[in-house]
Each structure stands twice: as structure tokens, then as C-alpha cells.
Amino acid sequence: MICKSHAIYCLHLLCSLLLLLCSCLHYCAARDTITAGNPINSTSNETLISDGKRFELRFLIISGHRYVGIQYYTWRPPEIVLVFNRDNPLPDSTTGFFGILNGNLTLWDKSGISYFSTSLGSSRSTAKLLDSGNLVVRDDQSGKSLWESFNNPTDTFLPGMNMNANLKLTSWTERGDPTSGDYIFQQNGDVRNGYIVCKSHKVYWKSKETDSFNPPLPVPLNLFNYFLLSIRLCLCHLIC
């Protein structure tokens, strides 16, 4: 009887140790960097997680299509802040790879078809997801920044971005479709530190002159099909 109880105790202890080991392996496997020859793929469910576990880069399934995007790591439901291949999704049945290919940040499938790619002059580079939500591609030798997702946003403005003349936010077509929509938020070149929302290339809304673009709270600005949802900026609430 004592031997049987001891065996059960040992079995429980072994199971607990195995669970702990699996948890440790999962924790250790989490990475924030992509190097050449070491992409993430859509079948392994591996993701990039920023060092402070604030943001996650992963494959996403949206309305039956496969994308690669960045989202808040702990928010439930997930809040997507960037979709790399928003206008060129992979079929759901296709295995995708996202990594460094020939020095460029690239999304490709098993047939070699590219769905997203940068155009960089470096032959060797590394991509790292930062706690700011910025994915930065650097040259391996010089350490120079070659490309940043903060300079190539989709519909979301995050703290640390620069709202300059080159930055544009483009809405999703609708909530379940990240394809580029009709609304564009950008700087108004005719007004000092002014901003406009265009719909189908026509000015739909514009701000007054401001001293600077300085959002007070760390909450993202999201553009959807018929709404400009702005907690940080408090600019307007558009209803089509």
C-alpha cells in the first residue's frame, strides 16, 4: 500500500516537472529577432514577442485569408496595429514564411511567391521587434537602421512615431477586412501642424492649426471604414 502511494506521488511529481519543463522551453523559445535562414512560418505557430512582452508579430487569419501583423501581446481580444501584406493576403491553405530573404524583410510561400518585401541595399540584415511595437531591420555589419515599421504604418499611430509629411494612416475596408480602405489620415501641407482625413481623395475633415502633434495618452489611433476612432487625439467622430 505504501509502495503504491509512493508510486502515485512520484508519478504526480514527474508530471509536474514535465509541465514545468514544457513551460520553460516555451518561455525560452520566445524570441524577438529574425535572422537570415531563421524565419517564422504559418504551420509552427511560432511568433516574435518583444522583450518586455508588449507586442507580438505573428501570422493572422482574418476572414479566411492569411496575413502577417503586429498586435498587442496581452490584449484580449487582440488589437492589431499593423498588417504587412494587407493588400496581398496568402490563401489560408498556403504555408507562409516571414523572415530575412536576400537581405530583405520578406513574406513568401512554399512555392517562392512573395507577398511582401522591402527593397534594401544590404546583403545581410536582422529584424527585431521592439517594446514600442516598432519592427526594425538593421544591417548586420554597421548596425544601421535600414527599415522600420513605424515609417510604414497601416491604420494605427503608436507612441514614438513621427507624424510628418511622409506618414499616412489608411483605414481598413471594414473591421473584418484589412485591405486599404477609403479613409486616409495625413498631415495638411496648407496648415501649420494641421491634419486632414481624405475619403476617396477628397477632403472629408480637417483640423485647425496646432502647435505640434503631441498626443497626451499612450492609446493608438485606429482608422476603420466609417469611423475615425480617436482616444488619444480626440479629433473627431465620423459617421458616413
mmCIF file of C-alpha atoms in Angstrom:
data_model
loop_
_atom_site.group_PDB
_atom_site.id
_atom_site.type_symbol
_atom_site.label_atom_id
_atom_site.label_comp_id
_atom_site.label_asym_id
_atom_site.label_seq_id
_atom_site.Cartn_x
_atom_site.Cartn_y
_atom_site.Cartn_z
ATOM 1 C CA MET A 1 0.000 0.000 0.000
ATOM 2 C CA ILE A 2 2.837 2.339 0.935
ATOM 3 C CA CYS A 3 4.687 1.443 -2.275
ATOM 4 C CA LYS A 4 1.586 2.166 -4.343
ATOM 5 C CA SER A 5 1.098 5.568 -2.699
ATOM 6 C CA HIS A 6 4.767 6.346 -3.211
ATOM 7 C CA ALA A 7 4.493 5.402 -6.888
ATOM 8 C CA ILE A 8 1.466 7.668 -7.354
ATOM 9 C CA TYR A 9 3.301 10.513 -5.623
ATOM 10 C CA CYS A 10 6.331 10.032 -7.877
ATOM 11 C CA LEU A 11 4.088 9.957 -10.943
ATOM 12 C CA HIS A 12 2.425 13.238 -9.950
ATOM 13 C CA LEU A 13 5.816 14.776 -9.269
ATOM 14 C CA LEU A 14 7.117 13.637 -12.657
ATOM 15 C CA CYS A 15 4.082 15.086 -14.448
ATOM 16 C CA SER A 16 4.535 18.390 -12.631
ATOM 17 C CA LEU A 17 8.198 18.511 -13.610
ATOM 18 C CA LEU A 18 7.338 17.767 -17.239
ATOM 19 C CA LEU A 19 4.764 20.560 -17.297
ATOM 20 C CA LEU A 20 7.282 22.932 -15.755
ATOM 21 C CA LEU A 21 9.890 21.891 -18.321
ATOM 22 C CA CYS A 22 7.467 22.468 -21.194
ATOM 23 C CA SER A 23 6.639 25.914 -19.820
ATOM 24 C CA CYS A 24 10.326 26.763 -19.526
ATOM 25 C CA LEU A 25 11.023 25.549 -23.044
ATOM 26 C CA HIS A 26 8.171 27.652 -24.383
ATOM 27 C CA TYR A 27 9.449 30.688 -22.499
ATOM 28 C CA CYS A 28 12.997 30.148 -23.710
ATOM 29 C CA ALA A 29 11.818 29.587 -27.282
ATOM 30 C CA ALA A 30 10.176 33.025 -27.428
ATOM 31 C CA ARG A 31 12.312 35.398 -29.477
ATOM 32 C CA ASP A 32 12.155 38.980 -30.644
ATOM 33 C CA THR A 33 14.577 38.739 -33.569
ATOM 34 C CA ILE A 34 14.537 37.299 -37.088
ATOM 35 C CA THR A 35 17.830 36.415 -38.725
ATOM 36 C CA ALA A 36 18.624 35.137 -42.217
ATOM 37 C CA GLY A 37 17.695 31.478 -42.572
ATOM 38 C CA ASN A 38 15.517 31.506 -39.454
ATOM 39 C CA PRO A 39 12.036 32.754 -40.440
ATOM 40 C CA ILE A 40 8.778 32.153 -38.621
ATOM 41 C CA ASN A 41 6.247 30.059 -40.530
ATOM 42 C CA SER A 42 2.496 29.674 -40.512
ATOM 43 C CA THR A 43 2.459 25.992 -39.563
ATOM 44 C CA SER A 44 4.573 26.099 -36.393
ATOM 45 C CA ASN A 45 2.568 28.881 -34.691
ATOM 46 C CA GLU A 46 5.870 30.486 -33.686
ATOM 47 C CA THR A 47 5.723 34.236 -33.103
ATOM 48 C CA LEU A 48 8.028 37.125 -32.328
ATOM 49 C CA ILE A 49 7.461 38.644 -28.885
ATOM 50 C CA SER A 50 9.091 41.897 -27.831
ATOM 51 C CA ASP A 51 11.481 41.696 -24.891
ATOM 52 C CA GLY A 52 9.037 43.240 -22.424
ATOM 53 C CA LYS A 53 6.131 41.183 -23.823
ATOM 54 C CA ARG A 54 4.196 44.198 -25.039
ATOM 55 C CA PHE A 55 3.870 43.360 -28.736
ATOM 56 C CA GLU A 56 3.725 40.212 -30.826
ATOM 57 C CA LEU A 57 4.383 39.599 -34.524
ATOM 58 C CA ARG A 58 2.570 36.584 -35.914
ATOM 59 C CA PHE A 59 0.594 35.019 -38.740
ATOM 60 C CA LEU A 60 -3.067 36.026 -38.594
ATOM 61 C CA ILE A 61 -6.208 34.558 -40.114
ATOM 62 C CA ILE A 62 -8.718 37.292 -40.967
ATOM 63 C CA SER A 63 -11.887 36.427 -42.875
ATOM 64 C CA GLY A 64 -10.326 33.287 -44.346
ATOM 65 C CA HIS A 65 -7.112 34.945 -45.512
ATOM 66 C CA ARG A 66 -3.642 34.724 -44.026
ATOM 67 C CA TYR A 67 -1.686 37.828 -43.062
ATOM 68 C CA VAL A 68 1.360 38.760 -41.005
ATOM 69 C CA GLY A 69 0.792 41.502 -38.474
ATOM 70 C CA ILE A 70 1.822 43.082 -35.196
ATOM 71 C CA GLN A 71 -0.589 43.154 -32.266
ATOM 72 C CA TYR A 72 -0.607 43.863 -28.548
ATOM 73 C CA TYR A 73 0.648 40.707 -26.849
ATOM 74 C CA THR A 74 -1.623 40.590 -23.791
ATOM 75 C CA TRP A 75 -4.805 42.255 -25.051
ATOM 76 C CA ARG A 76 -7.849 40.023 -25.421
ATOM 77 C CA PRO A 77 -9.378 40.216 -27.905
ATOM 78 C CA PRO A 78 -6.151 41.032 -29.779
ATOM 79 C CA GLU A 79 -5.729 44.586 -31.053
ATOM 80 C CA ILE A 80 -3.895 44.562 -34.385
ATOM 81 C CA VAL A 81 -1.722 47.620 -35.002
ATOM 82 C CA LEU A 82 -0.114 46.734 -38.339
ATOM 83 C CA VAL A 83 -0.694 44.302 -41.220
ATOM 84 C CA PHE A 84 2.281 43.898 -43.548
ATOM 85 C CA ASN A 85 0.533 42.292 -46.524
ATOM 86 C CA ARG A 86 -2.850 43.962 -46.096
ATOM 87 C CA ASP A 87 -3.465 44.207 -49.860
ATOM 88 C CA ASN A 88 -1.874 40.885 -50.782
ATOM 89 C CA PRO A 89 -3.051 38.084 -48.467
ATOM 90 C CA LEU A 90 -1.899 34.487 -48.617
ATOM 91 C CA PRO A 91 -4.546 31.814 -49.204
ATOM 92 C CA ASP A 92 -5.403 30.122 -45.907
ATOM 93 C CA SER A 93 -4.230 26.757 -47.251
ATOM 94 C CA THR A 94 -0.759 28.057 -48.165
ATOM 95 C CA THR A 95 2.246 27.668 -45.873
ATOM 96 C CA GLY A 96 3.828 31.069 -45.382
ATOM 97 C CA PHE A 97 7.277 32.175 -44.234
ATOM 98 C CA PHE A 98 8.191 35.592 -42.831
ATOM 99 C CA GLY A 99 11.829 36.470 -42.397
ATOM 100 C CA ILE A 100 15.002 37.817 -43.960
ATOM 101 C CA LEU A 101 15.471 36.701 -47.570
ATOM 102 C CA ASN A 102 18.396 38.064 -49.600
ATOM 103 C CA GLY A 103 18.790 40.846 -47.055
ATOM 104 C CA ASN A 104 15.141 41.930 -47.284
ATOM 105 C CA LEU A 105 12.246 41.520 -44.886
ATOM 106 C CA THR A 106 10.014 39.210 -46.904
ATOM 107 C CA LEU A 107 6.797 37.206 -46.710
ATOM 108 C CA TRP A 108 6.758 34.262 -49.101
ATOM 109 C CA ASP A 109 5.073 30.900 -49.564
ATOM 110 C CA LYS A 110 6.479 27.413 -50.125
ATOM 111 C CA SER A 111 6.385 27.993 -53.899
ATOM 112 C CA GLY A 112 8.640 31.031 -53.560
ATOM 113 C CA ILE A 113 5.910 33.567 -54.340
ATOM 114 C CA SER A 114 6.458 36.849 -52.470
ATOM 115 C CA TYR A 115 3.525 38.618 -50.788
ATOM 116 C CA PHE A 116 5.508 41.387 -49.106
ATOM 117 C CA SER A 117 9.109 42.532 -49.407
ATOM 118 C CA THR A 118 11.263 45.531 -48.611
ATOM 119 C CA SER A 119 13.821 46.904 -51.067
ATOM 120 C CA LEU A 120 17.034 47.231 -49.088
ATOM 121 C CA GLY A 121 20.602 47.501 -50.286
ATOM 122 C CA SER A 122 22.047 45.288 -47.566
ATOM 123 C CA SER A 123 23.067 41.702 -48.239
ATOM 124 C CA ARG A 124 22.886 40.744 -44.548
ATOM 125 C CA SER A 125 20.344 42.116 -42.114
ATOM 126 C CA THR A 126 18.392 41.299 -38.953
ATOM 127 C CA ALA A 127 14.870 42.304 -37.872
ATOM 128 C CA LYS A 128 13.960 42.951 -34.230
ATOM 129 C CA LEU A 129 10.567 43.649 -32.646
ATOM 130 C CA LEU A 130 10.868 46.377 -30.012
ATOM 131 C CA ASP A 131 8.662 47.042 -26.983
ATOM 132 C CA SER A 132 7.377 50.156 -28.767
ATOM 133 C CA GLY A 133 5.784 47.924 -31.420
ATOM 134 C CA ASN A 134 8.355 49.010 -33.992
ATOM 135 C CA LEU A 135 9.925 46.284 -36.147
ATOM 136 C CA VAL A 136 13.412 47.487 -37.078
ATOM 137 C CA VAL A 137 15.611 45.961 -39.795
ATOM 138 C CA ARG A 138 19.318 46.670 -39.288
ATOM 139 C CA ASP A 139 22.445 45.970 -41.300
ATOM 140 C CA ASP A 140 24.411 43.213 -39.562
ATOM 141 C CA GLN A 141 27.781 44.869 -40.087
ATOM 142 C CA SER A 142 27.138 48.569 -39.474
ATOM 143 C CA GLY A 143 24.111 48.247 -37.187
ATOM 144 C CA LYS A 144 22.439 50.988 -39.225
ATOM 145 C CA SER A 145 18.643 51.021 -39.344
ATOM 146 C CA LEU A 146 17.535 50.158 -42.885
ATOM 147 C CA TRP A 147 13.758 49.932 -42.468
ATOM 148 C CA GLU A 148 11.222 50.493 -39.678
ATOM 149 C CA SER A 149 7.556 49.590 -39.448
ATOM 150 C CA PHE A 150 6.998 52.954 -37.697
ATOM 151 C CA ASN A 151 7.763 54.595 -41.044
ATOM 152 C CA ASN A 152 5.384 52.235 -42.846
ATOM 153 C CA PRO A 153 2.199 52.053 -40.737
ATOM 154 C CA THR A 154 -1.188 50.856 -41.865
ATOM 155 C CA ASP A 155 -4.059 52.290 -39.795
ATOM 156 C CA THR A 156 -2.581 52.819 -36.323
ATOM 157 C CA PHE A 157 -0.474 55.575 -34.798
ATOM 158 C CA LEU A 158 1.658 54.425 -31.854
ATOM 159 C CA PRO A 159 3.693 56.439 -29.336
ATOM 160 C CA GLY A 160 7.150 57.017 -30.779
ATOM 161 C CA MET A 161 6.001 57.540 -34.362
ATOM 162 C CA ASN A 162 6.628 60.870 -36.074
ATOM 163 C CA MET A 163 3.572 62.379 -37.724
ATOM 164 C CA ASN A 164 5.415 64.141 -40.531
ATOM 165 C CA ALA A 165 4.588 64.865 -44.141
ATOM 166 C CA ASN A 166 5.544 61.338 -45.210
ATOM 167 C CA LEU A 167 3.346 59.464 -42.728
ATOM 168 C CA LYS A 168 -0.147 58.332 -43.711
ATOM 169 C CA LEU A 169 -2.699 56.156 -41.941
ATOM 170 C CA THR A 170 -5.096 54.274 -44.204
ATOM 171 C CA SER A 171 -8.272 52.679 -42.870
ATOM 172 C CA TRP A 172 -9.293 49.057 -43.194
ATOM 173 C CA THR A 173 -12.029 48.453 -45.760
ATOM 174 C CA GLU A 174 -14.126 47.153 -42.858
ATOM 175 C CA ARG A 175 -13.484 45.538 -39.483
ATOM 176 C CA GLY A 176 -13.002 42.065 -40.928
ATOM 177 C CA ASP A 177 -11.015 43.207 -43.954
ATOM 178 C CA PRO A 178 -7.604 44.903 -43.506
ATOM 179 C CA THR A 179 -7.414 45.795 -47.204
ATOM 180 C CA SER A 180 -6.711 49.503 -47.720
ATOM 181 C CA GLY A 181 -9.956 51.434 -47.289
ATOM 182 C CA ASP A 182 -11.205 54.822 -48.443
ATOM 183 C CA TYR A 183 -10.099 56.955 -45.493
ATOM 184 C CA ILE A 184 -6.589 58.431 -45.206
ATOM 185 C CA PHE A 185 -5.304 60.487 -42.275
ATOM 186 C CA GLN A 186 -2.280 62.654 -43.040
ATOM 187 C CA GLN A 187 -0.627 65.996 -42.491
ATOM 188 C CA ASN A 188 -2.209 69.016 -44.162
ATOM 189 C CA GLY A 189 0.522 70.847 -46.056
ATOM 190 C CA ASP A 190 -1.575 74.024 -46.273
ATOM 191 C CA VAL A 191 -1.912 74.496 -42.493
ATOM 192 C CA ARG A 192 0.849 74.611 -39.873
ATOM 193 C CA ASN A 193 0.729 71.308 -37.990
ATOM 194 C CA GLY A 194 -2.709 70.675 -39.432
ATOM 195 C CA TYR A 195 -4.162 67.279 -40.324
ATOM 196 C CA ILE A 196 -6.798 66.062 -42.729
ATOM 197 C CA VAL A 197 -8.915 62.992 -43.355
ATOM 198 C CA CYS A 198 -9.498 62.240 -47.026
ATOM 199 C CA LYS A 199 -12.172 59.949 -48.381
ATOM 200 C CA SER A 200 -11.642 58.732 -51.937
ATOM 201 C CA HIS A 201 -9.070 61.519 -52.484
ATOM 202 C CA LYS A 202 -11.477 64.246 -51.308
ATOM 203 C CA VAL A 203 -11.019 66.135 -48.044
ATOM 204 C CA TYR A 204 -13.581 64.751 -45.607
ATOM 205 C CA TRP A 205 -12.351 66.523 -42.452
ATOM 206 C CA LYS A 206 -9.525 68.855 -41.487
ATOM 207 C CA SER A 207 -8.126 70.195 -38.244
ATOM 208 C CA LYS A 208 -7.255 73.723 -37.271
ATOM 209 C CA GLU A 209 -3.682 74.926 -36.900
ATOM 210 C CA THR A 210 -1.913 73.412 -33.882
ATOM 211 C CA ASP A 211 1.406 73.980 -32.151
ATOM 212 C CA SER A 212 2.524 70.373 -32.518
ATOM 213 C CA PHE A 213 1.333 66.801 -32.866
ATOM 214 C CA ASN A 214 1.648 65.652 -29.254
ATOM 215 C CA PRO A 215 -0.922 63.023 -28.224
ATOM 216 C CA PRO A 216 -1.316 63.005 -24.415
ATOM 217 C CA LEU A 217 -2.108 59.353 -23.792
ATOM 218 C CA PRO A 218 -0.485 56.076 -24.969
ATOM 219 C CA VAL A 219 -3.578 54.770 -26.756
ATOM 220 C CA PRO A 220 -3.453 54.063 -30.513
ATOM 221 C CA LEU A 221 -5.370 55.908 -33.181
ATOM 222 C CA ASN A 222 -7.296 53.401 -35.287
ATOM 223 C CA LEU A 223 -8.968 54.101 -38.598
ATOM 224 C CA PHE A 224 -11.827 51.865 -39.706
ATOM 225 C CA ASN A 225 -14.171 52.057 -42.680
ATOM 226 C CA TYR A 226 -16.711 54.593 -41.458
ATOM 227 C CA PHE A 227 -15.176 55.811 -38.223
ATOM 228 C CA LEU A 228 -12.100 57.642 -37.101
ATOM 229 C CA LEU A 229 -11.777 56.235 -33.600
ATOM 230 C CA SER A 230 -9.537 58.586 -31.648
ATOM 231 C CA ILE A 231 -8.978 58.240 -27.917
ATOM 232 C CA ARG A 232 -5.551 59.842 -27.969
ATOM 233 C CA LEU A 233 -6.218 62.634 -30.405
ATOM 234 C CA CYS A 234 -9.896 63.427 -29.773
ATOM 235 C CA LEU A 235 -10.104 64.883 -33.270
ATOM 236 C CA CYS A 236 -13.488 63.820 -34.499
ATOM 237 C CA HIS A 237 -16.062 61.081 -34.831
ATOM 238 C CA LEU A 238 -17.004 60.486 -38.440
ATOM 239 C CA ILE A 239 -20.175 58.714 -39.459
ATOM 240 C CA CYS A 240 -20.767 58.117 -43.135
#
